[in-house]
Tab-separated table of C-alpha atoms in Angstrom:
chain	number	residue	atom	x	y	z
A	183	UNK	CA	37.384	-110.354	-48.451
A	184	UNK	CA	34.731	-113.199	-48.633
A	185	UNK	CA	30.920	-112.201	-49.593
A	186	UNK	CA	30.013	-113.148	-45.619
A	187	UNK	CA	32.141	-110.968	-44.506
A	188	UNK	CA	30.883	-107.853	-46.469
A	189	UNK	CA	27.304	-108.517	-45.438
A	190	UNK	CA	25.637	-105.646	-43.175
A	191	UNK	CA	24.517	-106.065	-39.694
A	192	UNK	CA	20.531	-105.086	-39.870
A	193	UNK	CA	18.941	-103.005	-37.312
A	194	UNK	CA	15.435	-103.213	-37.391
A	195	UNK	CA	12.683	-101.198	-35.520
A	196	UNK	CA	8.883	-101.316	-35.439
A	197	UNK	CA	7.406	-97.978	-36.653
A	198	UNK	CA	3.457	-99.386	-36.090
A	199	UNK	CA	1.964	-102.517	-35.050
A	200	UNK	CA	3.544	-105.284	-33.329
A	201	UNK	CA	4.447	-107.045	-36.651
A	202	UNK	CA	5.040	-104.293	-38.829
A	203	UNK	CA	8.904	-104.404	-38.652
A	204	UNK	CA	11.177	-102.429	-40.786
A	205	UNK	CA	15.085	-101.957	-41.231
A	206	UNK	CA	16.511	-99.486	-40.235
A	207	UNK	CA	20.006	-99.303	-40.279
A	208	UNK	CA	22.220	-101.293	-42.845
A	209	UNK	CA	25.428	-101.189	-40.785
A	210	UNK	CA	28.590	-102.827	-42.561
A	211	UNK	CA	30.285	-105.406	-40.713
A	212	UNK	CA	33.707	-103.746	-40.928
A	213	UNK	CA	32.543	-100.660	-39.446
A	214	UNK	CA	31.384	-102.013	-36.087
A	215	UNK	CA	35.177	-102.129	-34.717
A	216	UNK	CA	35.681	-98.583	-35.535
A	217	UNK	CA	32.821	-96.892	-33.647
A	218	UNK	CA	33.197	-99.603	-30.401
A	219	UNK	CA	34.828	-102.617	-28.361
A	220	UNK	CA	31.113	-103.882	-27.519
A	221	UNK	CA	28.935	-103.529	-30.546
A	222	UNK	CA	26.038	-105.559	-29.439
A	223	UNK	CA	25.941	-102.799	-27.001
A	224	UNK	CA	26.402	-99.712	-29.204
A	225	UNK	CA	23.259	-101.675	-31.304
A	226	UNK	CA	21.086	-101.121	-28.030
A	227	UNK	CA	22.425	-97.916	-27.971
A	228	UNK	CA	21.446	-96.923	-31.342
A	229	UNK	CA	18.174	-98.565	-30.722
A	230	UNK	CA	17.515	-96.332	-27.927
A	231	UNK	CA	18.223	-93.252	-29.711
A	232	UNK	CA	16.526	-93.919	-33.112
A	233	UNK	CA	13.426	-94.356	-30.904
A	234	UNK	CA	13.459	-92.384	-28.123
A	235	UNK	CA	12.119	-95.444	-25.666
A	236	UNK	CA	13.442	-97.670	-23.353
A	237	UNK	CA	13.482	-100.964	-25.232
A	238	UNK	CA	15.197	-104.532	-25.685
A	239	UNK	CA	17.647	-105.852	-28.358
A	240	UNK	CA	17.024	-109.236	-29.341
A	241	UNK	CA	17.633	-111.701	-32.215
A	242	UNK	CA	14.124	-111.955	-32.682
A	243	UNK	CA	11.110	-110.767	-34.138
A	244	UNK	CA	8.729	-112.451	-31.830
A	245	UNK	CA	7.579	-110.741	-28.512
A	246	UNK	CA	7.963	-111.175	-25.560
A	247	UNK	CA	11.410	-110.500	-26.564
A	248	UNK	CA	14.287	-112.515	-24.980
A	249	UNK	CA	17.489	-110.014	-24.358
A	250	UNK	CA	20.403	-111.100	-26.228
A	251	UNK	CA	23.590	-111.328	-24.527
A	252	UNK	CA	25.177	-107.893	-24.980
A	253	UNK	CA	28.757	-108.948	-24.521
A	254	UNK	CA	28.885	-111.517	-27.152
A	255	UNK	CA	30.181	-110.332	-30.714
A	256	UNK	CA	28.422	-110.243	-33.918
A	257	UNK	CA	28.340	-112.801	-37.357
A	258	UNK	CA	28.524	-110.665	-40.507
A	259	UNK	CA	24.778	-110.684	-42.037
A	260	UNK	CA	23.156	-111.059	-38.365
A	261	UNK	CA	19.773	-109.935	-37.594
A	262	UNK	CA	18.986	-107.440	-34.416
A	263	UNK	CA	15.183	-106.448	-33.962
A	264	UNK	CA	14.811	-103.284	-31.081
A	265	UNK	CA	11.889	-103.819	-29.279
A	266	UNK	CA	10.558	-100.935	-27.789
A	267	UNK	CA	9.170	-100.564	-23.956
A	268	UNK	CA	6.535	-97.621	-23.270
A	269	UNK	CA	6.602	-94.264	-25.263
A	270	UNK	CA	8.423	-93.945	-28.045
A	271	UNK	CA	9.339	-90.679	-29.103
A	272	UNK	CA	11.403	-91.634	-32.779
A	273	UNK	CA	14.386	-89.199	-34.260
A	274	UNK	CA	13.683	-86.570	-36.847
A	275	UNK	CA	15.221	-88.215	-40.197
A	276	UNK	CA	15.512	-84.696	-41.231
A	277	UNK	CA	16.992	-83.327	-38.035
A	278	UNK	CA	20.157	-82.318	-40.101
A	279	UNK	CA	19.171	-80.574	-43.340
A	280	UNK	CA	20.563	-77.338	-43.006
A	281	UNK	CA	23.605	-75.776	-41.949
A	282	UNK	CA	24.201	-74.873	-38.505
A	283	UNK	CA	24.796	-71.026	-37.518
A	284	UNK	CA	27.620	-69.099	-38.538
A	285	UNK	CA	30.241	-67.443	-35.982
A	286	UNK	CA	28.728	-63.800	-36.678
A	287	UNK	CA	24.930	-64.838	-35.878
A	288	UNK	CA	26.443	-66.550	-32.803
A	289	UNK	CA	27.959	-63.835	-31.659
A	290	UNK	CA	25.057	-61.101	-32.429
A	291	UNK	CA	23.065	-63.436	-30.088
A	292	UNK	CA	25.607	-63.539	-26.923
A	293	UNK	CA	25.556	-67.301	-27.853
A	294	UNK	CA	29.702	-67.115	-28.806
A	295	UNK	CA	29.661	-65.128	-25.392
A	296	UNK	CA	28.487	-68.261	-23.539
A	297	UNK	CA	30.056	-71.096	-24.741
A	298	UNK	CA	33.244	-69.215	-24.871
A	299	UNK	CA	32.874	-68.309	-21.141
A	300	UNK	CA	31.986	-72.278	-20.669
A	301	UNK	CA	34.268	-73.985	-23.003
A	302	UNK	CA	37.742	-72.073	-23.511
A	303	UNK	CA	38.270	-73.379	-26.353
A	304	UNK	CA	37.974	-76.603	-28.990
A	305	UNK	CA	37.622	-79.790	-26.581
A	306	UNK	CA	38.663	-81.886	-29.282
A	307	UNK	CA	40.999	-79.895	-31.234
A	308	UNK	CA	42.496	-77.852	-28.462
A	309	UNK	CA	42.515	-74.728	-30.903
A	310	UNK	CA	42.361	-71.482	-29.398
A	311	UNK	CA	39.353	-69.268	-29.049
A	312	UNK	CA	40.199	-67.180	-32.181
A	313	UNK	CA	40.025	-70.615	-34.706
A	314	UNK	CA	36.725	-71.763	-32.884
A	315	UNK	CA	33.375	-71.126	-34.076
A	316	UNK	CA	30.023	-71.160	-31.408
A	317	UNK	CA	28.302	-74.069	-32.748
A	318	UNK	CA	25.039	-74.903	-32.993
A	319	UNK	CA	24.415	-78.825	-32.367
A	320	UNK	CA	20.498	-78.870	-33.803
A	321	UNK	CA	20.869	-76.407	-36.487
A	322	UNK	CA	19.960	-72.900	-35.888
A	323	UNK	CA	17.580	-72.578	-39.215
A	324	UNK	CA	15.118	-75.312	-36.827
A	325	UNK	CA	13.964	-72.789	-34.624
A	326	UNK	CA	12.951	-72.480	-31.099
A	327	UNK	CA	9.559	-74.121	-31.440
A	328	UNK	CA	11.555	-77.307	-32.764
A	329	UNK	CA	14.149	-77.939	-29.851
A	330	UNK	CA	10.998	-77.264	-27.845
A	331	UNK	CA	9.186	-80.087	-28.948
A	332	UNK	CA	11.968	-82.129	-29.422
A	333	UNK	CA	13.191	-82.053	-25.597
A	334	UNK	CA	10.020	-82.152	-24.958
A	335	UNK	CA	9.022	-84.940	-26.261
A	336	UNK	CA	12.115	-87.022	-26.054
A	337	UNK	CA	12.089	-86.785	-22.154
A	338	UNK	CA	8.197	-86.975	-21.703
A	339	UNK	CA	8.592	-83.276	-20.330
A	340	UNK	CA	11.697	-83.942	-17.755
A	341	UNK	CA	13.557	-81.204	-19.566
A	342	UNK	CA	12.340	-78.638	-21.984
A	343	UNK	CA	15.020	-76.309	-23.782
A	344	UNK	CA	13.066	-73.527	-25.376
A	345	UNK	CA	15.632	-71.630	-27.332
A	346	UNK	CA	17.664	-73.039	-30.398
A	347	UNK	CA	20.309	-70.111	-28.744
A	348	UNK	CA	20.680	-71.641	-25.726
A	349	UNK	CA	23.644	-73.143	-24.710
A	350	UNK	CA	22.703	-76.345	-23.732
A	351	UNK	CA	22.619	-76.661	-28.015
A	352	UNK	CA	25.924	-75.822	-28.607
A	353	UNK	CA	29.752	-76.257	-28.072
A	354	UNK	CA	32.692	-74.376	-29.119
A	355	UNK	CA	34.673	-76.156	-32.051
A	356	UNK	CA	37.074	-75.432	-34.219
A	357	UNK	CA	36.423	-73.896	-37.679
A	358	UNK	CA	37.511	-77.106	-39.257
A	359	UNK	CA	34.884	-79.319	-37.415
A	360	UNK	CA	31.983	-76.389	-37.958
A	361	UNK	CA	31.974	-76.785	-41.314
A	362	UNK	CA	30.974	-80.527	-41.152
A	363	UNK	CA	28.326	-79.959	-38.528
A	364	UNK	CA	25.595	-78.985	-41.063
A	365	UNK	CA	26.427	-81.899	-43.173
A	366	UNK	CA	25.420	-84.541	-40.438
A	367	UNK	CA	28.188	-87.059	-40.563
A	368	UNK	CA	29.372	-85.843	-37.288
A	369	UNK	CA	27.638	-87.362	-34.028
A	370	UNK	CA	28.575	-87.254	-30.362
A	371	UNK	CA	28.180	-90.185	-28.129
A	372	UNK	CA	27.907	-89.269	-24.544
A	373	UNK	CA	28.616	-92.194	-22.036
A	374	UNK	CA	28.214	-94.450	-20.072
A	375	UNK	CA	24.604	-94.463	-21.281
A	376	UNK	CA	22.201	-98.039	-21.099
A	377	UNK	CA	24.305	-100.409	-21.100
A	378	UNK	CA	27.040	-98.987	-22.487
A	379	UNK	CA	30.363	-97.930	-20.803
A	380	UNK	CA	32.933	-95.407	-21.362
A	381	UNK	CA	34.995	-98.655	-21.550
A	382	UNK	CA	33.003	-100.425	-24.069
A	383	UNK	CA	34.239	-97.581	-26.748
A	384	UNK	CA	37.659	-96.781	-25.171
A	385	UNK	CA	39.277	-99.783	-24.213
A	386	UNK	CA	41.289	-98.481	-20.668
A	387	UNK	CA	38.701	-95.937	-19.778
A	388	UNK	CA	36.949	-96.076	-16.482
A	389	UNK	CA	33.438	-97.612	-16.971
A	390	UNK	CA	31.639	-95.166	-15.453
A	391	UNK	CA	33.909	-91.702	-16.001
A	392	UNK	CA	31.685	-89.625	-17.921
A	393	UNK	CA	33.382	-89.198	-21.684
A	394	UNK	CA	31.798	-87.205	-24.957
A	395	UNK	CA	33.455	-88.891	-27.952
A	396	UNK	CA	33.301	-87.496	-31.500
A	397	UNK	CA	32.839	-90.188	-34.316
A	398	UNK	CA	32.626	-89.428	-37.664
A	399	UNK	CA	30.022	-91.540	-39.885
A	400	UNK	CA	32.562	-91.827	-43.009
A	401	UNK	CA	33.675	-94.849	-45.177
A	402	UNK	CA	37.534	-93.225	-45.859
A	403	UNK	CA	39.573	-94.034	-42.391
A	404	UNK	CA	41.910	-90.924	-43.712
A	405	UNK	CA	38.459	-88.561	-43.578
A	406	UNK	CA	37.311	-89.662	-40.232
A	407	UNK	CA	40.764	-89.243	-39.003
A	408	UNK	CA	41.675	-85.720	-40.371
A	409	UNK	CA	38.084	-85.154	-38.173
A	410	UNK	CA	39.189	-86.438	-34.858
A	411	UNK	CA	37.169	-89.405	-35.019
A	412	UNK	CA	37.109	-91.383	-31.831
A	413	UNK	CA	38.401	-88.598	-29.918
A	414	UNK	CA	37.444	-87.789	-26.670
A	415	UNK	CA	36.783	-84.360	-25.251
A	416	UNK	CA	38.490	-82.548	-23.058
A	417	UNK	CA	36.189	-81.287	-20.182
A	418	UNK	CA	35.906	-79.319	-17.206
A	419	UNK	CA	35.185	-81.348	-13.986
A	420	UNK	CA	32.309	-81.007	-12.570
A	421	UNK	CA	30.761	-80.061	-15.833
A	422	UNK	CA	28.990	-76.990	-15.990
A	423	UNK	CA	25.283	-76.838	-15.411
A	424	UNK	CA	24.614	-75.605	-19.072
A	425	UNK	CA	26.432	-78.411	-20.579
A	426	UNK	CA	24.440	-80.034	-23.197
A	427	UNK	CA	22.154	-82.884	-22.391
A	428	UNK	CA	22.395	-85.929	-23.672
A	429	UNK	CA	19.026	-85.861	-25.384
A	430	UNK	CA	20.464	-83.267	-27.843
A	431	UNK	CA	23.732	-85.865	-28.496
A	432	UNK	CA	21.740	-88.905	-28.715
A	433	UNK	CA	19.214	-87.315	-31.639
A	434	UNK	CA	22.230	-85.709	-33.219
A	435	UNK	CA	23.918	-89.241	-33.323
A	436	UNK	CA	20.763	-90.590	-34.098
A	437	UNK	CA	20.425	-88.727	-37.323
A	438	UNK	CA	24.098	-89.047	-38.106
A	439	UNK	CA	23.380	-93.236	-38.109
A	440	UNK	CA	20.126	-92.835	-40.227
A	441	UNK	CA	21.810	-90.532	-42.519
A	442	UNK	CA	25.009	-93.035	-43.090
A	443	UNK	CA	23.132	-96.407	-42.714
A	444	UNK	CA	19.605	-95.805	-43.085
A	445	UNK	CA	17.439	-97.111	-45.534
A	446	UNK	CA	15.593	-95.352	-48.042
A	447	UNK	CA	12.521	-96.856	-47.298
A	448	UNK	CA	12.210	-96.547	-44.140
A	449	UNK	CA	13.170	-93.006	-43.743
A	450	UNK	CA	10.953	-91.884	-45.914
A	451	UNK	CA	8.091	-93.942	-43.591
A	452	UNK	CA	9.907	-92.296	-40.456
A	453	UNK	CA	9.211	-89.252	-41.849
A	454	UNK	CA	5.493	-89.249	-42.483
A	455	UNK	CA	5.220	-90.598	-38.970
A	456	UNK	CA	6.980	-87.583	-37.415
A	457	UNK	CA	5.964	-85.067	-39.823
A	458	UNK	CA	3.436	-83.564	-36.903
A	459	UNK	CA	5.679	-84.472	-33.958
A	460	UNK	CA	8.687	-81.520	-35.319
A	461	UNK	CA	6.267	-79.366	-37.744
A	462	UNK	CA	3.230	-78.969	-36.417
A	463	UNK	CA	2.635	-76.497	-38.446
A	464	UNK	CA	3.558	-78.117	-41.870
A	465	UNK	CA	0.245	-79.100	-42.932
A	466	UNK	CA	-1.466	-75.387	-42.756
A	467	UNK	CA	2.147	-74.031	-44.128
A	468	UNK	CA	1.268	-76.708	-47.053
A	469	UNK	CA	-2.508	-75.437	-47.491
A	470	UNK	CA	-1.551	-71.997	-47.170
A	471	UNK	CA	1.150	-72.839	-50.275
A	472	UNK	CA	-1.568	-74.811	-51.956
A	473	UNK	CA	-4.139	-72.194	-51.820
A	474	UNK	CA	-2.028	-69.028	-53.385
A	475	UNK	CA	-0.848	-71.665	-55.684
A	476	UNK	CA	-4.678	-72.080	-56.662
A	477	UNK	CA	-5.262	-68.936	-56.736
A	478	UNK	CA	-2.284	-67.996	-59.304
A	479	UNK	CA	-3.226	-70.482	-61.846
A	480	UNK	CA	-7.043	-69.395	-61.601
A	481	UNK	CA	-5.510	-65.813	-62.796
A	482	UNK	CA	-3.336	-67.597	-65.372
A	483	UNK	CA	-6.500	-69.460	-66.827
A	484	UNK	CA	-7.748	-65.755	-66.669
A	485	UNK	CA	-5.862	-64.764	-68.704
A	486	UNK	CA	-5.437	-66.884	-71.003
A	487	UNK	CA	-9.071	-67.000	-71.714
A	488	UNK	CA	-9.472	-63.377	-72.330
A	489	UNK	CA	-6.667	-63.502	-75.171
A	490	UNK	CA	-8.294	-66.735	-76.109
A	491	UNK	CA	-12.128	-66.209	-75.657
A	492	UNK	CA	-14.967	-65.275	-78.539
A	493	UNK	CA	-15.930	-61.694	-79.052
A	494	UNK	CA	-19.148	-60.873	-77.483
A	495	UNK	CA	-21.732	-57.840	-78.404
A	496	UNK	CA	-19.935	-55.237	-76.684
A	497	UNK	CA	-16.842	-56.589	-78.708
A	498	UNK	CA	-18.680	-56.363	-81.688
A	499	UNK	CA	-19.904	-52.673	-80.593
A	500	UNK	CA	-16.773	-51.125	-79.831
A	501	UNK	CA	-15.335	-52.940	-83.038
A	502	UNK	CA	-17.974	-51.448	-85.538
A	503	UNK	CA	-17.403	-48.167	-83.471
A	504	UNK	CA	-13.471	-48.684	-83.855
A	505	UNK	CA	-13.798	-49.297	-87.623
A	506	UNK	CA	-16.435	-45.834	-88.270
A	507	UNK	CA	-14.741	-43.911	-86.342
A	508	UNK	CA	-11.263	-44.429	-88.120
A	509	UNK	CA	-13.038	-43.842	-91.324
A	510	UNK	CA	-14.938	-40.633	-89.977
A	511	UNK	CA	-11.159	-39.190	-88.796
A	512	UNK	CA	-9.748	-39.971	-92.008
A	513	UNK	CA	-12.649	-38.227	-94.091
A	514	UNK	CA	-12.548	-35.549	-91.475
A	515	UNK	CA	-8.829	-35.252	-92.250
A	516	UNK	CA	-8.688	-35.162	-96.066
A	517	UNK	CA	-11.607	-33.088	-95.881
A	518	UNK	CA	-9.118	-30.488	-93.428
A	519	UNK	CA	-6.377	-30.850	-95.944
A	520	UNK	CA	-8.440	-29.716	-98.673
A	521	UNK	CA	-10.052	-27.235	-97.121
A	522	UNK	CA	-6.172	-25.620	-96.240
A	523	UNK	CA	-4.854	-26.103	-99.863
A	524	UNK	CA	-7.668	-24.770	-101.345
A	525	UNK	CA	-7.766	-21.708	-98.758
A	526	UNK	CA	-3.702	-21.323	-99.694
A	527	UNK	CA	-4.586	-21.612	-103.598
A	528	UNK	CA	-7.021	-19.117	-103.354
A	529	UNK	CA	-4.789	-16.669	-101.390
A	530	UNK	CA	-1.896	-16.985	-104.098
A	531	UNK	CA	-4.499	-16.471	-107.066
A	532	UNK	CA	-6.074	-13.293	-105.417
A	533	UNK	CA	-2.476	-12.068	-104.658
A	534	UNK	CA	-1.626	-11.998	-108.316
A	535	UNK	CA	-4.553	-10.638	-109.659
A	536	UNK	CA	-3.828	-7.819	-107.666
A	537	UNK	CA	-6.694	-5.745	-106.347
């Protein structure tokens, strides 16, 4: 393989001011084919979802940004800048850091109840409800505050899930797929969506016929195969009302991308910048740990200055004292042992002198 052909398609976003452009995603050339047909397309897509805004792909920086022609293909080592339109509403780099709910929590919740009553069984797998697990697409440990402000904010308040339990945040898999989901190399990609067609990823598939489609974000073709990559579920028709949305997919394949692709830099920017859009509450968390970790080493210093510190006039008191009155117990003492020998002495003597 030539060194052109090994360089990555770049993705880049603008996290602040109209110049202040960063990459996002480092995307290897080779691996365009295997997640689509149109990958200009998929590009807008993953614009879309790594920002949560309406927006523009184009082969330039400069704005007003011209729209590239979505259709054509892509050169190894080209350039794409996403340039957003309106609110932006950006994905949680850390959306997957924890693993998603076990089959027994599910269960104690009536969540297994519901997506069992919805589902059937695996859509990808086919596996029968006793090899499927009720999964948990964001991760259980986030909470119900975090899907809150996540749906909130990544449909300006069209759609609000308030419960990490509910079932529009989870779909029955099998066992073998639930123990990937906390690892977040697994994404679903729901379409059509923007521009892009159930046809631009399957080639033979209606355009518009709504399809969920597992990929897996591994190098190893044999990995991403043993996962069902590229597989499309198996759904009821019309879909049920507590189906999941698509802003749960999109910010689930969102972080799957960042997490595969992403730079290091510019995660850890993406972070800071949605630190108080997820956790609200992470900065008086982080105060609260600051403070009782103040107050711990102000009791260590403590202590260490009162094995440490100079002897002051009560020391000196209660030392004298110490020292007197260990010498006034001893005399005391020998003066108690004489006493008793010389009381037992005089006993024996007056016994044998008789009376």
């Amino acid at each position: 393989m030539s060194q052109t052909s090994e360089r990555p398609i770049l993705l880049n976003l603008c996290l602040t001011s109209s110049n202040d452009w960063s990459t996002a995603l480092e995307i290897p050339s080779n691996m365009l084919p295997v997640f689509c047909l149109k990958p200009r397309k998929w590009l807008d897509y993953l614009g879309y979802a790594l920002t949560g805004s309406d927006g523009t792909l184009s082969l330039s920086s400069e704005t007003p940004a011209d729209l590239c022609d979505l259709d054509l293909p892509i050169a190894p080592g080209e350039a794409f800048f996403f340039h957003t339109s309106g609110s932006v509403a950006y994905v949680d780099p850390d959306l997957v850091t924890t693993d998603s709910s076990h089959s027994s929590t599910a269960r104690e919740t009536g969540f297994w109840d519901a997506l069992l009553a919805r589902d059937g069984l695996c859509p990808f797998s086919s596996v029968q409800p006793s090899l499927c697990d009720a999964t948990h697409l964001l991760p259980h440990a986030k909470g119900n505050e975090y899907i809150e402000l996540l749906t909130r904010k990544r449909t300006e308040g069209r759609l609000v899930i308030a419960e990490i339990d509910d079932p529009r945040n989870g779909i029955l898999v099998g066992r073998g797929l639930h123990g990937w989901m906390g690892t977040g190399v697994l994404g679903f990609l729901q379409t059509p969506i923007r521009s892009l067609k159930s046809s631009d990823i399957h080639e033979g598939a209606e355009p518009d016929a709504y399809c969920l489609t597992i990929h897996v974000f591994l190098e190893n073709s044999n990995s991403r195969q043993s996962l069902y990559h590229d597989k499309v579920a198996s759904l009821r028709s019309p879909l049920p009302a507590n189906w999941p949305s698509e802003v749960i997919f999109t910010a689930l394949y969102a972080s799957a991308a960042l997490r595969a692709w992403g730079k290091e830099d510019f995660k850890t920017r993406l972070a800071s910048i949605t630190r108080m859009d997820y956790y609200p509450n992470a900065l008086q968390d982080k105060s609260a740990r600051d403070e009782a970790k103040k107050i711990r080493r102000e009791e260590r210093m403590k202590r260490k200055q009162q094995e440490h510190r100079e002897p002051d006039g009560q020391d000196a008191i209660m030392a004298l004292w110490s020292i007197f009155h260990d010498k006034a117990m001893e005399r005391a003492k020998e003066t108690a042992e004489s006493e008793s020998r010389q009381c037992s002495t005089d006993k024996v003597t007056s016994w044998l002198n008789g009376p």
